[in-house]
Short mmCIF file of C-alpha atoms in Angstrom, two decimals:
data_model
loop_
_atom_site.label_atom_id
_atom_site.label_comp_id
_atom_site.label_asym_id
_atom_site.label_seq_id
_atom_site.Cartn_x
_atom_site.Cartn_y
_atom_site.Cartn_z
CA MET S 1 39.75 17.40 11.39
CA ASP S 2 37.28 15.86 8.92
CA CYS S 3 37.52 15.50 5.16
CA MET S 4 34.84 16.11 2.50
CA LEU S 5 35.42 14.02 -0.63
CA ASP S 6 34.08 14.36 -4.15
CA ILE S 7 35.04 12.49 -7.31
CA GLU S 8 34.10 12.71 -10.97
CA THR S 9 33.90 9.41 -12.82
CA LEU S 10 33.19 7.59 -16.05
CA GLY S 11 30.51 5.39 -14.45
CA THR S 12 28.45 4.87 -11.34
CA VAL S 13 29.53 1.42 -10.14
CA PRO S 14 32.64 0.31 -8.24
CA GLY S 15 35.46 -0.20 -10.74
CA SER S 16 34.42 2.81 -12.84
CA GLY S 17 37.18 5.13 -13.99
CA ILE S 18 37.87 8.08 -11.72
CA CYS S 19 38.71 11.29 -13.60
CA THR S 20 39.25 13.70 -10.71
CA ILE S 21 39.47 13.61 -6.93
CA GLY S 22 38.72 16.68 -4.84
CA ALA S 23 38.72 16.96 -1.07
CA VAL S 24 38.65 19.61 1.65
CA LYS S 25 39.74 19.22 5.26
CA PHE S 26 37.65 21.08 7.80
CA ASN S 27 36.94 21.34 11.50
CA ARG S 28 33.27 20.95 12.37
CA LYS S 29 33.47 23.62 15.08
CA ASP S 30 35.50 26.26 13.23
CA LYS S 31 34.32 28.74 10.64
CA LEU S 32 35.13 27.54 7.14
CA PRO S 33 37.66 29.80 5.43
CA ALA S 34 37.57 30.69 1.74
CA ILE S 35 38.52 27.77 -0.46
CA ASP S 36 41.96 29.23 -1.20
CA ASP S 37 42.71 29.19 2.54
CA CYS S 38 41.55 25.61 3.12
CA ASP S 39 43.68 22.47 3.22
CA THR S 40 42.60 20.95 -0.09
CA PHE S 41 43.49 18.09 -2.40
CA TYR S 42 42.77 18.05 -6.11
CA VAL S 43 44.11 15.80 -8.82
CA ARG S 44 43.22 15.15 -12.44
CA ILE S 45 43.80 11.52 -13.40
CA SER S 46 45.16 10.34 -16.73
CA LEU S 47 42.44 8.60 -18.70
CA ASP S 48 45.12 6.39 -20.26
CA SER S 49 46.05 5.14 -16.79
CA ILE S 50 42.39 4.38 -16.06
CA ASP S 51 42.28 2.21 -19.18
CA LYS S 52 45.67 0.65 -18.44
CA HIS S 53 44.53 -0.45 -14.99
CA GLY S 54 41.25 -1.92 -16.24
CA PHE S 55 38.75 0.62 -14.93
CA THR S 56 35.45 0.76 -16.78
CA SER S 57 33.21 3.41 -18.31
CA ASP S 58 29.47 3.45 -18.76
CA PRO S 59 27.79 4.63 -22.00
CA ASP S 60 25.05 6.47 -20.05
CA THR S 61 27.63 8.36 -18.00
CA LEU S 62 29.65 9.21 -21.11
CA ASN S 63 26.45 10.52 -22.75
CA TRP S 64 25.80 12.57 -19.62
CA TRP S 65 29.32 14.06 -19.81
CA ASN S 66 28.73 14.94 -23.47
CA LYS S 67 25.73 17.07 -22.43
CA GLN S 68 27.78 19.14 -19.96
CA GLU S 69 29.34 22.51 -20.79
CA SER S 70 32.62 22.22 -22.66
CA SER S 71 34.62 23.71 -19.75
CA VAL S 72 33.15 21.11 -17.38
CA ARG S 73 33.94 18.26 -19.79
CA GLU S 74 37.43 19.57 -20.39
CA GLU S 75 38.27 19.75 -16.68
CA ALA S 76 37.10 16.19 -16.08
CA LEU S 77 38.05 14.44 -19.31
CA CYS S 78 40.53 16.39 -21.43
CA GLU S 79 44.01 14.88 -21.49
CA SER S 80 45.71 18.27 -21.79
CA GLY S 81 47.27 19.80 -18.72
CA CYS S 82 48.62 18.07 -15.67
CA ARG S 83 47.20 14.59 -15.19
CA VAL S 84 48.71 11.78 -13.15
CA ASP S 85 48.50 8.01 -13.13
CA ILE S 86 45.64 6.80 -10.94
CA GLU S 87 48.02 4.85 -8.71
CA ARG S 88 50.04 8.03 -8.02
CA ALA S 89 46.79 9.93 -7.36
CA LEU S 90 45.62 7.37 -4.80
CA LEU S 91 48.98 7.30 -3.03
CA ASP S 92 49.10 11.12 -2.93
CA PHE S 93 45.54 11.24 -1.60
CA ARG S 94 46.35 8.73 1.14
CA GLU S 95 49.34 10.86 2.21
CA TRP S 96 47.32 14.09 2.15
CA TYR S 97 44.40 12.50 4.03
CA GLY S 98 46.69 11.65 6.94
CA GLY S 99 44.87 11.20 10.20
CA ALA S 100 41.55 12.81 9.34
CA LYS S 101 38.87 11.72 11.79
CA CYS S 102 36.03 11.11 9.30
CA VAL S 103 35.43 11.22 5.57
CA TRP S 104 32.22 12.82 4.35
CA ALA S 105 30.67 12.51 0.91
CA ASN S 106 27.39 13.52 -0.69
CA GLY S 107 25.90 10.04 -0.47
CA ASP S 108 26.82 6.76 1.17
CA ASP S 109 27.11 4.68 -1.97
CA PHE S 110 29.31 6.55 -4.40
CA ASP S 111 32.46 8.58 -3.71
CA CYS S 112 33.86 6.56 -0.79
CA VAL S 113 32.76 3.25 -2.32
CA LEU S 114 34.30 3.91 -5.76
CA LEU S 115 37.51 5.28 -4.27
CA SER S 116 37.77 2.30 -1.89
CA GLU S 117 37.37 -0.06 -4.83
CA ALA S 118 40.12 1.77 -6.72
CA TYR S 119 42.55 1.17 -3.81
CA ARG S 120 41.66 -2.53 -3.81
CA LYS S 121 41.77 -2.84 -7.61
CA LEU S 122 45.33 -1.48 -7.65
CA ASP S 123 46.41 -3.66 -4.68
CA LEU S 124 47.04 -0.55 -2.58
CA GLY S 125 45.23 -1.95 0.44
CA ASP S 126 42.37 -0.24 2.17
CA PRO S 127 41.51 3.42 1.65
CA PRO S 128 42.93 5.84 4.23
CA TRP S 129 39.75 5.67 6.34
CA LYS S 130 38.07 2.84 8.24
CA PHE S 131 34.57 1.86 7.16
CA TRP S 132 33.07 3.24 10.36
CA GLU S 133 34.59 6.67 9.68
CA THR S 134 32.44 7.44 6.61
CA ARG S 135 29.71 10.05 6.85
CA ASP S 136 26.82 10.80 4.47
CA LEU S 137 25.88 14.42 3.85
CA ARG S 138 22.89 13.80 1.54
CA THR S 139 20.98 11.77 4.12
CA LEU S 140 21.74 14.24 6.91
CA LEU S 141 20.46 17.17 4.87
CA ASP S 142 17.40 15.24 3.67
CA ILE S 143 16.12 14.09 7.05
CA SER S 144 16.74 17.50 8.58
CA ASN S 145 15.28 19.48 5.68
CA GLY S 146 18.66 21.15 5.76
CA PRO S 147 20.26 23.56 3.32
CA LYS S 148 20.91 22.64 -0.29
CA VAL S 149 24.45 22.07 -1.54
CA SER S 150 25.53 25.10 -3.53
CA ASN S 151 27.11 24.50 -6.91
CA ILE S 152 30.04 26.88 -6.98
CA ASN S 153 31.61 25.25 -10.04
CA ASN S 154 29.44 22.34 -11.18
CA HIS S 155 31.12 18.95 -11.47
CA HIS S 156 34.56 20.20 -10.47
CA ALA S 157 35.43 17.76 -7.68
CA LEU S 158 37.24 20.30 -5.48
CA TYR S 159 34.56 22.98 -5.71
CA ASP S 160 31.81 20.39 -5.25
CA ALA S 161 33.53 19.17 -2.06
CA TYR S 162 33.83 22.75 -0.80
CA GLY S 163 30.13 23.42 -1.55
CA GLN S 164 29.25 20.28 0.38
CA VAL S 165 31.26 21.49 3.39
CA LEU S 166 29.43 24.84 3.18
CA ALA S 167 26.08 23.03 3.35
CA LEU S 168 27.24 20.88 6.27
CA LYS S 169 28.51 23.94 8.16
CA GLU S 170 25.22 25.79 7.54
CA TYR S 171 23.31 22.79 8.87
CA MET S 172 25.54 22.60 11.95
CA ASP S 173 25.17 26.35 12.57
CA ARG S 174 21.38 25.92 12.50
CA LEU S 175 21.66 23.20 15.16
CA VAL S 176 23.69 25.45 17.43
CA ARG S 177 21.15 28.29 17.11
CA ARG S 178 18.24 26.08 18.20
#
């Protein structure tokens, strides 16, 4: 079982505040079920806890968020609704992740790197994966001229992760048909 990870943040460098974490477990060989039937993880993180723990934000990223649709901004940034302390979110993610074989993300220098830094910043040890277990979807799709990642619900970490799994599965299906 692999895991596709996506996060939404307040910046683009390690140590930036993480607003949401979304992830989907999947088997490379099996057909991907509808998102409601997948083993998923989604958490909205309290922005107060991000500040409390010394995470940073970037003015350019905040300006970018301000240009997004209000529903997108609200999901990522609004304090209403159920939000948890970032430490609780990371511990819950580690438990959910369990013994996944690999962690995939849409790029090799963002989601896994920022989440790894959050574990270290909070003295929670290493992330639940080993460095050699990370996989990069963007590069795979680029060098293969593979399918594009569909945006089911733009900048919603769980739906972005699911869309990334869909693209990976489409790419893998193309390989099998060759």
